[in-house]
XYZ file of C-alpha atoms in Angstrom:
692
model
C 146.478 -120.242 -45.868
C 150.126 -121.943 -45.682
C 152.351 -121.015 -49.408
C 152.239 -124.454 -49.672
C 148.681 -124.346 -49.985
C 148.921 -121.052 -52.570
C 148.808 -121.516 -56.106
C 152.161 -120.239 -57.732
C 152.331 -119.078 -61.140
C 155.712 -118.351 -63.037
C 155.239 -114.902 -64.805
C 157.597 -113.146 -67.297
C 159.308 -109.473 -67.626
C 157.567 -107.537 -69.933
C 158.636 -103.699 -70.492
C 161.381 -102.332 -68.526
C 160.523 -97.797 -67.861
C 164.055 -95.851 -66.873
C 163.718 -92.865 -64.754
C 166.088 -90.011 -64.280
C 167.167 -92.672 -60.771
C 164.817 -96.106 -61.060
C 162.695 -98.580 -62.748
C 159.783 -99.565 -63.297
C 159.317 -102.971 -64.935
C 155.961 -104.549 -65.387
C 155.442 -108.731 -65.115
C 153.119 -110.248 -66.829
C 151.940 -114.261 -65.577
C 149.453 -115.730 -66.986
C 147.061 -119.120 -65.011
C 144.028 -120.736 -63.733
C 142.655 -118.075 -60.470
C 141.724 -121.903 -58.080
C 138.203 -120.787 -55.512
C 139.797 -120.111 -53.231
C 141.374 -115.918 -55.567
C 144.882 -116.412 -53.815
C 148.046 -117.369 -56.408
C 151.236 -116.538 -55.463
C 153.557 -114.208 -58.744
C 157.919 -115.583 -58.263
C 159.896 -113.790 -59.958
C 160.232 -110.403 -58.303
C 163.968 -108.533 -57.534
C 164.211 -108.437 -54.000
C 164.834 -104.514 -54.060
C 161.803 -103.383 -55.376
C 159.734 -100.300 -52.801
C 156.560 -102.979 -51.558
C 154.938 -100.170 -51.658
C 154.984 -100.057 -54.935
C 153.665 -103.387 -56.192
C 150.827 -102.907 -58.203
C 148.907 -105.472 -59.748
C 145.703 -105.569 -62.037
C 143.959 -108.274 -64.782
C 144.390 -108.045 -68.500
C 141.828 -109.142 -71.108
C 138.032 -110.042 -71.075
C 138.468 -112.618 -68.308
C 135.966 -110.557 -66.327
C 137.940 -111.087 -63.009
C 138.858 -108.249 -60.956
C 141.967 -107.534 -58.442
C 141.218 -107.373 -54.907
C 144.748 -107.174 -53.432
C 148.791 -107.323 -53.992
C 150.550 -108.023 -51.127
C 153.828 -108.813 -50.872
C 156.595 -112.101 -48.871
C 159.459 -113.112 -49.074
C 160.682 -116.686 -49.310
C 164.198 -118.735 -48.776
C 164.185 -122.574 -50.661
C 167.181 -124.311 -51.019
C 168.805 -125.157 -54.033
C 168.227 -129.009 -55.181
C 171.338 -129.263 -57.723
C 173.134 -126.255 -58.819
C 175.819 -124.492 -57.377
C 174.600 -120.710 -58.437
C 178.477 -119.704 -56.649
C 180.396 -121.398 -59.385
C 182.091 -118.314 -60.697
C 183.288 -118.146 -56.435
C 184.808 -121.334 -56.093
C 186.328 -120.965 -59.545
C 188.249 -117.779 -57.914
C 189.171 -119.728 -54.807
C 190.562 -122.930 -56.472
C 192.701 -120.334 -59.209
C 193.516 -118.655 -55.548
C 195.128 -122.241 -54.913
C 197.097 -121.986 -58.173
C 198.525 -119.212 -57.151
C 199.821 -119.958 -53.856
C 201.465 -122.698 -54.872
C 202.657 -121.746 -57.768
C 204.214 -118.410 -55.551
C 205.445 -120.874 -52.496
C 207.163 -122.868 -55.491
C 208.510 -118.949 -56.991
C 209.709 -118.650 -53.696
C 211.262 -122.377 -52.840
C 214.019 -121.872 -56.350
C 214.791 -117.927 -54.701
C 215.202 -119.699 -51.334
C 217.629 -122.441 -53.595
C 219.320 -120.252 -55.037
C 220.283 -117.761 -52.383
C 221.741 -120.821 -50.633
C 224.430 -121.988 -53.623
C 224.877 -118.886 -54.685
C 226.225 -118.465 -50.625
C 228.260 -121.619 -50.889
C 232.812 -120.408 -51.582
C 235.333 -122.480 -50.307
C 236.869 -122.320 -46.713
C 240.711 -123.096 -45.876
C 241.706 -124.947 -42.948
C 242.582 -123.085 -39.901
C 247.117 -123.127 -40.314
C 248.698 -123.787 -36.811
C 251.477 -121.456 -36.010
C 254.382 -124.203 -36.540
C 252.762 -125.882 -39.382
C 254.267 -125.657 -43.414
C 252.983 -123.331 -44.984
C 250.435 -124.792 -48.216
C 249.857 -124.412 -52.425
C 246.310 -123.796 -52.838
C 244.357 -126.288 -54.577
C 243.663 -123.907 -57.225
C 241.958 -127.082 -59.371
C 239.045 -128.193 -56.784
C 239.018 -124.111 -56.176
C 237.945 -124.147 -59.479
C 235.811 -126.776 -59.186
C 233.506 -125.399 -56.847
C 232.941 -122.555 -59.544
C 232.013 -124.721 -62.348
C 229.522 -126.899 -59.612
C 228.200 -123.068 -58.447
C 227.762 -121.786 -62.203
C 225.919 -125.322 -63.356
C 224.197 -125.448 -60.948
C 222.566 -121.173 -60.202
C 222.406 -121.798 -64.911
C 219.435 -125.386 -63.891
C 218.018 -122.690 -61.006
C 217.374 -120.011 -62.802
C 216.373 -121.517 -65.901
C 213.029 -123.155 -63.208
C 213.356 -120.030 -61.543
C 212.267 -118.265 -65.302
C 209.067 -121.520 -65.560
C 207.782 -120.852 -61.787
C 207.345 -116.797 -62.274
C 206.010 -117.158 -65.732
C 203.631 -119.984 -64.538
C 203.130 -117.565 -61.407
C 202.123 -114.875 -63.566
C 200.118 -116.601 -65.926
C 198.083 -117.699 -61.944
C 198.334 -114.228 -61.591
C 196.492 -113.157 -64.211
C 194.312 -116.059 -64.044
C 193.602 -115.200 -60.814
C 193.198 -111.580 -61.951
C 190.516 -112.158 -65.046
C 188.574 -114.624 -62.356
C 187.667 -111.588 -59.616
C 187.234 -109.632 -62.378
C 184.599 -111.400 -63.514
C 182.957 -111.902 -60.399
C 182.562 -107.967 -59.452
C 181.482 -107.399 -62.983
C 178.712 -110.492 -62.989
C 174.760 -109.988 -62.389
C 173.495 -109.564 -59.305
C 170.671 -111.284 -59.734
C 171.737 -114.473 -59.749
C 171.450 -116.107 -55.453
C 175.354 -116.344 -54.140
C 174.759 -118.834 -51.667
C 173.141 -121.994 -51.431
C 169.923 -120.472 -50.200
C 167.574 -119.395 -52.712
C 165.244 -115.718 -52.011
C 162.141 -115.615 -53.770
C 160.246 -112.286 -53.265
C 156.354 -112.677 -54.686
C 153.594 -111.377 -54.747
C 150.270 -112.827 -53.111
C 147.233 -110.988 -55.614
C 143.448 -112.345 -54.415
C 141.219 -112.346 -57.139
C 137.705 -111.819 -56.300
C 136.251 -115.232 -58.414
C 137.987 -118.138 -60.198
C 138.605 -118.997 -63.458
C 141.866 -118.146 -66.404
C 143.603 -114.619 -65.901
C 146.423 -112.950 -67.199
C 147.533 -110.725 -63.968
C 150.354 -107.531 -65.522
C 151.902 -106.949 -61.774
C 154.137 -103.469 -61.600
C 156.396 -101.796 -59.039
C 159.087 -99.674 -58.729
C 163.193 -100.733 -57.830
C 165.701 -98.066 -57.715
C 169.666 -99.021 -59.055
C 168.863 -97.776 -62.627
C 170.736 -94.816 -64.339
C 171.199 -93.477 -68.143
C 172.277 -91.002 -70.130
C 172.086 -90.452 -73.273
C 173.659 -90.417 -76.681
C 174.090 -90.294 -80.092
C 175.179 -91.304 -83.570
C 174.786 -89.158 -86.556
C 175.620 -90.178 -90.118
C 176.131 -87.850 -93.313
C 176.924 -87.550 -96.532
C 179.009 -84.566 -98.176
C 176.941 -82.406 -100.649
C 173.802 -84.316 -99.312
C 171.285 -81.925 -97.585
C 170.130 -85.211 -95.292
C 171.218 -87.224 -93.111
C 170.341 -89.673 -89.697
C 170.046 -89.210 -85.559
C 170.190 -92.546 -83.682
C 169.235 -91.946 -80.471
C 171.025 -94.340 -78.073
C 171.198 -94.557 -74.696
C 173.713 -96.321 -72.306
C 172.130 -97.844 -68.987
C 173.437 -99.270 -66.605
C 171.395 -100.996 -63.739
C 171.458 -103.383 -60.219
C 168.659 -103.840 -59.954
C 169.872 -107.373 -58.307
C 166.746 -109.113 -61.903
C 167.943 -109.068 -65.580
C 166.297 -107.225 -68.042
C 166.251 -110.304 -70.721
C 164.289 -109.369 -73.989
C 162.294 -106.125 -72.440
C 160.455 -103.508 -74.368
C 162.759 -100.077 -72.490
C 160.948 -96.569 -72.456
C 163.642 -94.087 -71.346
C 161.954 -91.105 -69.554
C 163.817 -87.789 -67.558
C 161.220 -87.660 -64.206
C 162.388 -87.946 -61.074
C 160.296 -91.527 -59.740
C 160.213 -90.023 -56.234
C 159.244 -87.227 -56.623
C 155.998 -85.549 -54.430
C 152.689 -85.586 -56.590
C 150.380 -85.706 -53.389
C 149.035 -81.934 -53.320
C 148.551 -79.672 -51.497
C 145.309 -79.247 -48.639
C 143.553 -75.735 -47.884
C 142.783 -75.460 -44.926
C 138.999 -72.892 -43.867
C 139.592 -69.322 -42.153
C 136.482 -70.121 -38.820
C 136.699 -66.539 -37.525
C 134.769 -66.889 -34.293
C 134.249 -69.995 -31.683
C 136.316 -72.863 -32.057
C 134.980 -75.913 -33.738
C 136.667 -79.342 -33.492
C 137.575 -80.764 -37.216
C 135.973 -83.592 -38.455
C 137.118 -87.091 -37.305
C 138.089 -88.677 -40.031
C 135.341 -91.091 -41.949
C 134.844 -94.451 -40.991
C 136.205 -93.641 -36.884
C 133.883 -94.529 -33.666
C 134.984 -94.322 -29.669
C 136.298 -97.660 -28.686
C 133.632 -100.133 -27.434
C 132.563 -99.710 -24.072
C 134.123 -102.799 -21.613
C 137.098 -102.914 -23.288
C 139.156 -102.679 -20.228
C 136.663 -105.244 -18.796
C 137.638 -108.028 -21.856
C 140.407 -109.328 -20.030
C 139.541 -109.396 -15.956
C 139.296 -113.460 -16.049
C 142.541 -113.584 -17.434
C 144.283 -110.890 -14.607
C 142.117 -113.320 -12.097
C 143.280 -116.087 -12.561
C 147.046 -114.968 -11.411
C 150.451 -114.522 -13.471
C 150.865 -118.261 -15.735
C 152.562 -120.168 -13.582
C 156.580 -121.251 -13.992
C 157.546 -124.514 -15.575
C 159.184 -126.642 -13.053
C 162.893 -127.746 -13.478
C 162.511 -131.088 -14.732
C 165.024 -133.315 -11.973
C 168.284 -134.477 -13.684
C 168.164 -138.493 -13.585
C 171.106 -139.741 -13.354
C 172.266 -142.568 -15.969
C 173.128 -146.096 -16.221
C 176.764 -144.978 -16.488
C 177.340 -142.605 -14.144
C 177.529 -139.471 -16.030
C 176.775 -137.033 -15.372
C 173.104 -135.475 -16.233
C 172.435 -134.348 -19.148
C 170.750 -130.183 -19.076
C 167.730 -129.498 -19.799
C 166.434 -126.923 -21.827
C 164.551 -124.050 -20.979
C 161.205 -123.456 -22.430
C 160.747 -121.375 -25.998
C 160.178 -117.507 -24.143
C 156.231 -116.291 -24.744
C 156.500 -114.629 -28.008
C 156.377 -111.022 -27.097
C 155.505 -108.164 -29.935
C 157.350 -104.313 -28.487
C 154.342 -102.614 -30.575
C 155.131 -99.939 -33.703
C 156.872 -97.626 -34.694
C 157.109 -94.346 -32.933
C 154.548 -92.912 -35.436
C 151.500 -95.615 -34.628
C 148.798 -95.090 -32.915
C 147.073 -97.237 -31.056
C 143.654 -98.380 -32.929
C 140.574 -99.981 -30.025
C 139.656 -103.425 -30.902
C 136.289 -103.354 -31.068
C 136.975 -100.511 -34.281
C 135.751 -101.366 -37.867
C 139.210 -101.439 -40.293
C 139.597 -97.246 -40.586
C 138.858 -96.858 -36.875
C 143.293 -96.716 -37.427
C 144.411 -94.159 -34.958
C 141.559 -92.806 -34.365
C 141.964 -93.443 -30.614
C 145.645 -92.092 -29.606
C 144.871 -89.042 -27.448
C 142.484 -91.398 -24.466
C 144.053 -94.565 -25.077
C 147.671 -92.375 -24.364
C 145.893 -91.185 -21.997
C 145.717 -94.961 -20.506
C 148.915 -96.663 -21.713
C 151.116 -98.341 -18.837
C 154.722 -97.571 -20.301
C 157.811 -98.835 -18.460
C 161.428 -97.211 -18.696
C 163.970 -98.172 -21.065
C 161.541 -99.144 -23.925
C 161.173 -97.210 -27.482
C 160.035 -93.607 -27.483
C 156.324 -94.099 -28.718
C 153.507 -90.981 -30.146
C 153.673 -88.289 -27.580
C 156.367 -88.913 -25.241
C 155.389 -92.529 -23.034
C 157.914 -95.567 -24.020
C 156.996 -98.205 -24.645
C 158.128 -100.790 -22.051
C 160.880 -103.088 -22.560
C 161.158 -107.277 -22.580
C 161.965 -107.615 -19.571
C 158.511 -105.252 -18.409
C 156.307 -107.622 -20.469
C 157.767 -111.069 -19.123
C 155.066 -112.431 -17.029
C 156.183 -112.044 -13.050
C 157.036 -115.427 -11.118
C 155.096 -116.666 -8.471
C 156.108 -114.464 -5.333
C 157.476 -112.650 -6.366
C 157.971 -108.756 -6.386
C 157.134 -105.892 -8.400
C 159.628 -104.405 -10.758
C 160.232 -101.905 -8.661
C 159.815 -98.918 -12.133
C 156.384 -100.418 -12.179
C 155.100 -97.184 -8.905
C 156.688 -94.720 -11.811
C 155.304 -95.853 -14.838
C 151.919 -95.373 -13.423
C 152.706 -92.397 -11.780
C 154.085 -91.737 -15.746
C 151.200 -93.090 -17.832
C 149.036 -89.945 -15.217
C 151.542 -87.538 -17.340
C 151.577 -88.820 -20.713
C 150.042 -85.637 -22.707
C 148.735 -85.773 -26.468
C 148.061 -82.651 -28.863
C 144.558 -81.759 -29.234
C 142.723 -83.036 -32.308
C 142.383 -85.426 -34.359
C 143.376 -89.138 -35.016
C 145.549 -88.705 -38.271
C 146.626 -92.504 -39.334
C 149.507 -93.198 -40.903
C 150.572 -95.640 -44.273
C 151.084 -98.378 -41.951
C 147.639 -97.845 -40.001
C 145.838 -97.524 -42.934
C 146.972 -100.562 -44.581
C 144.683 -103.445 -42.440
C 145.437 -107.267 -43.684
C 148.473 -105.225 -42.151
C 146.546 -105.260 -38.460
C 147.827 -107.238 -35.834
C 146.140 -107.739 -33.057
C 147.299 -107.492 -29.207
C 147.293 -110.789 -27.192
C 146.810 -110.589 -23.286
C 150.435 -110.687 -22.943
C 150.419 -107.456 -23.869
C 150.262 -103.573 -22.034
C 148.034 -103.233 -21.122
C 146.964 -99.581 -22.876
C 147.566 -102.531 -25.833
C 146.070 -105.534 -25.452
C 142.702 -105.918 -28.078
C 144.070 -104.269 -29.204
C 145.099 -103.464 -33.595
C 148.565 -102.058 -34.161
C 150.855 -102.646 -37.832
C 152.579 -105.101 -37.894
C 156.377 -103.452 -38.366
C 157.481 -104.367 -41.825
C 160.744 -103.814 -42.176
C 163.517 -105.955 -43.556
C 166.409 -105.068 -42.344
C 168.211 -107.706 -45.852
C 165.987 -105.730 -48.548
C 167.192 -102.601 -47.013
C 170.767 -103.506 -47.655
C 169.809 -105.328 -51.434
C 168.723 -100.765 -51.727
C 171.540 -99.554 -50.978
C 173.873 -101.267 -52.920
C 171.468 -100.435 -56.271
C 171.652 -96.553 -55.234
C 175.454 -96.999 -55.626
C 175.261 -97.406 -60.172
C 174.580 -93.478 -59.685
C 177.853 -93.013 -58.298
C 178.844 -94.125 -61.625
C 181.739 -92.252 -63.951
C 179.930 -90.154 -66.992
C 180.988 -91.299 -70.792
C 182.807 -88.610 -72.065
C 180.086 -85.403 -73.239
C 178.089 -87.399 -70.917
C 174.769 -84.967 -69.349
C 172.077 -86.729 -66.511
C 168.679 -86.517 -68.002
C 167.301 -84.717 -65.532
C 169.759 -81.701 -65.874
C 170.073 -81.695 -69.570
C 165.138 -81.796 -69.483
C 165.793 -78.803 -67.977
C 161.696 -78.070 -66.290
C 159.856 -80.665 -69.000
C 160.240 -83.867 -68.970
C 160.324 -86.420 -72.024
C 159.929 -89.769 -73.053
C 161.696 -91.743 -75.244
C 160.398 -95.668 -76.040
C 162.782 -97.623 -77.599
C 161.972 -100.184 -80.844
C 163.012 -102.919 -79.979
C 163.932 -105.112 -77.036
C 166.684 -104.818 -75.981
C 168.909 -106.744 -72.801
C 170.500 -105.177 -70.284
C 171.983 -107.290 -67.265
C 172.514 -106.801 -63.618
C 176.080 -106.034 -63.251
C 176.076 -102.708 -62.866
C 178.554 -100.829 -65.857
C 177.216 -99.294 -68.237
C 174.633 -100.857 -71.839
C 173.936 -99.019 -74.596
C 171.225 -99.391 -76.649
C 170.265 -98.621 -79.487
C 166.698 -96.627 -78.705
C 165.260 -95.076 -82.677
C 166.219 -92.485 -85.253
C 164.778 -88.927 -85.232
C 163.997 -87.033 -87.779
C 165.811 -83.924 -87.870
C 166.379 -81.132 -91.077
C 170.506 -81.018 -91.452
C 172.520 -78.979 -93.467
C 176.218 -78.409 -94.111
C 177.681 -74.535 -93.588
C 181.201 -74.038 -94.151
C 181.956 -70.371 -91.643
C 185.555 -68.968 -90.929
C 186.266 -65.521 -88.980
C 189.321 -64.420 -90.565
C 190.284 -61.576 -88.156
C 191.051 -64.297 -85.931
C 191.542 -66.380 -87.406
C 192.518 -67.055 -91.609
C 191.193 -70.755 -91.492
C 188.041 -72.514 -92.939
C 185.224 -74.410 -90.277
C 183.183 -76.658 -92.209
C 180.076 -77.477 -89.588
C 176.642 -78.885 -89.195
C 172.956 -77.851 -88.132
C 171.172 -79.717 -87.083
C 166.787 -78.653 -86.819
C 164.722 -80.861 -84.226
C 161.683 -80.812 -86.087
C 160.031 -83.490 -83.437
C 157.776 -83.326 -80.819
C 160.890 -83.928 -77.603
C 164.160 -82.561 -77.300
C 167.163 -84.063 -78.194
C 168.307 -83.842 -74.339
C 172.330 -83.334 -74.334
C 175.285 -85.982 -74.679
C 177.938 -87.636 -77.210
C 177.626 -87.501 -80.824
C 178.950 -89.272 -82.899
C 179.694 -87.643 -86.220
C 180.367 -90.215 -88.687
C 180.911 -89.206 -93.085
C 180.992 -90.911 -95.683
C 181.434 -94.185 -93.851
C 184.321 -92.479 -92.037
C 184.663 -92.300 -88.609
C 185.251 -88.386 -87.979
C 184.984 -87.179 -84.461
C 182.718 -87.264 -80.947
C 180.895 -83.921 -80.378
C 178.760 -82.533 -76.979
C 175.330 -81.786 -78.576
C 173.843 -79.445 -76.649
C 170.033 -79.758 -75.151
C 167.435 -78.943 -78.561
C 163.540 -77.712 -77.771
C 161.445 -78.719 -80.973
C 162.036 -77.012 -83.098
C 165.888 -75.487 -82.279
C 168.854 -75.209 -84.038
C 172.582 -75.934 -83.270
C 175.307 -76.499 -84.453
C 178.376 -79.191 -84.067
C 181.282 -78.163 -85.060
C 183.039 -81.023 -88.386
C 186.667 -79.779 -87.681
C 189.257 -77.593 -90.618
C 188.555 -77.887 -93.990
C 191.382 -77.478 -95.776
C 190.593 -77.572 -98.830
C 189.144 -74.308 -98.718
C 191.807 -71.534 -98.242
C 190.581 -67.886 -97.264
C 192.843 -65.298 -96.566
C 192.727 -61.911 -95.134
C 194.191 -58.785 -95.357
C 193.307 -54.661 -93.943
C 194.801 -51.234 -95.317
C 194.412 -48.266 -92.883
C 194.460 -44.445 -93.695
C 193.805 -41.780 -90.718
C 192.649 -37.779 -92.378
C 191.071 -35.169 -91.496
C 188.538 -33.408 -92.104
C 185.684 -30.369 -91.347
C 186.433 -26.266 -91.852
C 189.048 -26.465 -89.054
C 190.159 -30.124 -89.226
C 188.487 -30.414 -85.953
C 187.723 -34.166 -86.897
C 189.750 -37.087 -87.154
C 188.822 -39.492 -90.396
C 190.110 -43.070 -89.925
C 188.721 -45.706 -92.996
C 189.897 -48.952 -93.420
C 190.034 -50.787 -95.934
C 189.044 -55.240 -96.149
C 190.329 -57.557 -98.015
C 189.643 -60.757 -98.181
C 190.161 -63.632 -101.104
C 188.049 -67.707 -100.814
C 189.835 -70.477 -102.790
C 187.672 -73.470 -103.342
C 189.888 -76.038 -103.976
C 186.531 -79.075 -103.572
C 184.995 -81.103 -106.162
C 181.430 -79.281 -105.298
C 179.847 -76.225 -105.278
C 180.002 -74.828 -102.190
C 178.403 -72.244 -99.787
C 180.758 -70.312 -97.493
C 179.933 -67.764 -94.208
C 182.180 -65.100 -93.947
C 182.218 -63.508 -90.588
C 183.667 -59.039 -89.807
C 183.170 -56.854 -87.330
C 183.004 -53.250 -87.410
C 183.090 -50.590 -84.273
C 180.032 -50.034 -82.035
C 180.117 -47.454 -80.522
C 178.210 -45.394 -77.368
C 178.828 -41.813 -78.178
C 176.342 -39.520 -80.264
C 179.388 -37.559 -81.874
C 181.345 -41.176 -82.942
C 180.001 -42.096 -86.126
C 180.598 -44.943 -87.977
C 180.407 -44.862 -91.380
C 180.349 -48.321 -93.337
C 180.933 -49.455 -96.821
C 180.789 -53.100 -98.563
C 177.992 -55.005 -99.112
C 177.776 -57.643 -95.675
C 174.986 -57.979 -93.787
C 173.912 -57.520 -89.963
C 172.645 -60.896 -89.333
C 168.845 -60.953 -87.633
C 168.584 -60.879 -83.872
C 167.334 -64.323 -83.040
C 167.482 -66.718 -86.132
C 170.169 -69.527 -87.111
C 172.186 -71.496 -84.075
C 173.586 -68.944 -83.838
C 174.505 -65.779 -80.680
C 175.987 -63.098 -82.167
C 177.237 -59.835 -80.833
C 177.178 -56.678 -81.535
C 178.367 -54.906 -84.622
C 178.686 -58.363 -86.606
C 178.632 -58.446 -90.908
C 178.087 -61.579 -92.797
C 179.196 -62.236 -95.456
C 177.219 -64.923 -97.595
C 179.782 -66.736 -100.962
C 178.837 -69.324 -103.850
C 181.700 -70.815 -104.838
C 181.215 -73.401 -107.149
C 184.046 -75.905 -107.030
C 187.336 -74.978 -108.810
C 186.469 -71.731 -108.014
C 187.732 -68.131 -105.676
C 185.628 -65.144 -104.795
C 187.570 -62.187 -103.538
C 185.681 -59.419 -101.040
C 186.045 -55.994 -101.079
C 184.689 -53.905 -97.828
C 185.781 -51.142 -94.859
C 184.520 -48.357 -93.198
C 185.489 -45.488 -91.321
C 185.594 -43.877 -88.130
C 183.991 -39.497 -87.233
C 185.351 -38.863 -84.098
C 185.731 -34.885 -82.806
C 188.260 -33.261 -81.256
C 188.283 -33.523 -78.010
C 187.123 -37.216 -78.254
C 190.107 -38.038 -80.065
C 192.696 -40.891 -78.509
C 196.025 -40.234 -78.619
C 198.646 -43.668 -79.840
C 197.204 -46.200 -79.536
C 195.866 -49.263 -81.707
C 193.794 -48.208 -84.638
C 193.891 -50.848 -86.569
C 191.765 -52.995 -84.829
């Protein structure tokens, strides 16, 4: 059935799931199925993967989809000008060239006027001396000065016009570079349709699903917090870039961390047999070639080669002009065969017989030098070798070596292994009588390679090389060995221009509290932090988080990956309203019966002052020496505590001690601590810094 007679349905893009690289799109179409059950659903992008097309009926219409295939059509435009941006850029380029020409002419005029200077006449030997015409010299100088002033004014105007023209041209070229790839770039529109076949007639709603390359995303967050509150809002956003060839307008967007191209087939475990070797069972649906297949074209061969078309006798016209050349007849269509991985199939076999008779046919198939290689080592015949010979012509010299090589072709034993193309029964083509003897009357996969579509996919995949935003991490790197999906709460618009677009996915419930930390032994500064706890069942992926405190933007920090139930800390910077001071004192003495033990007494004094109008809790961290010598003892004299292992968002080093102090508004606190180190005399180090 021709495409003109097939009923066409319009479709709308409804939902898109963006994976780590690539996307899965769903289109909806609705219409009345004709009695023949075939409809064409238009609107598919040029870069789609034909093998990923799926179709199903939505609702309870009782119809069922029996087949869905991809077809490409080309239609000219009626009235529109799809290349408006290109035409505008060409016009601005001409304007820019004209402005540059006017500027250059002004420069040439200025150079000519600048070169004007008085030239005295040649003086002969007998001529008396003449007086210099000063008035003429001054008049020429005034003329040059006035002319240059006027020319420089016009030069400034020309340069300004050239600058504006170059700016407009740069803007137009930038718009072309950022334009959506959904609009065609020529006067010929290439449309991709899905030909869907139903098992009946009636009204139906169809959902098409297909995969496209050229789409990436990275997570981003916005955190809103108010000082003094233990709650906040964490909004998940996503930076999405796509160059799939179609604009996503008003689509339900979902983001997934899975790899769309990962392998999903399960491994097959074969049995191990002890004893005599047994052949593997043949695939179901295969049968031997029908008897007499080789004699099917006996009558065609007995009729002899096809007679060549006699050239027309040139007849001179009445005017005596040269005879018009008669174009040669068009060559007969040639089928050069299947891809190298394709195996021949007997013409009389059922669809399940694809590739089953490969070993036997490969031994009998003739070949000719110069053709592309095929499975089993025998090359296909070249186009010249497959053309019928002229009457009385001698056989080509390559025929005898081809027949000798035909008998030496060997194929590995075993059952046939049909490929994906051979299992596509609707795409199999029956070879005619003009094909090679090993191909006549047999089914071969039709080569569906589309170089234009491959170029579209290659350009679409260029978005994977876009530079990432600050603090952004690829989803596959931050998700680890788990896959997550995030569904946007509202529909989104993302043009196919290959640049980053930020969309809001939704709000994530998180636990939030404010903590103040200080390590006075390293830096006498108090830092404000926010402790986030993931209370959802999904992981929070690593990415940038914009922190807003009291409706004022504070900073952009890097949020690490948070597993469900995980806790992380985000720094907000210095809290200048809280002051901390630390002083230390060391006293060295000896102990023991013979004063053979050195005692190092460390005293630590910390003062805190809160200048805020609300109470705060400050965590002060100190450290105590850690020893692995059993003779060296460390005795602590303070009310600090050791942090619990694995508790909280931080990983503490051995010997860490923590004070937690509640400071009222405008209040102060004093902390005193210390420890003693008892070292035997035989293990005491002479000299060194004993204070830290």
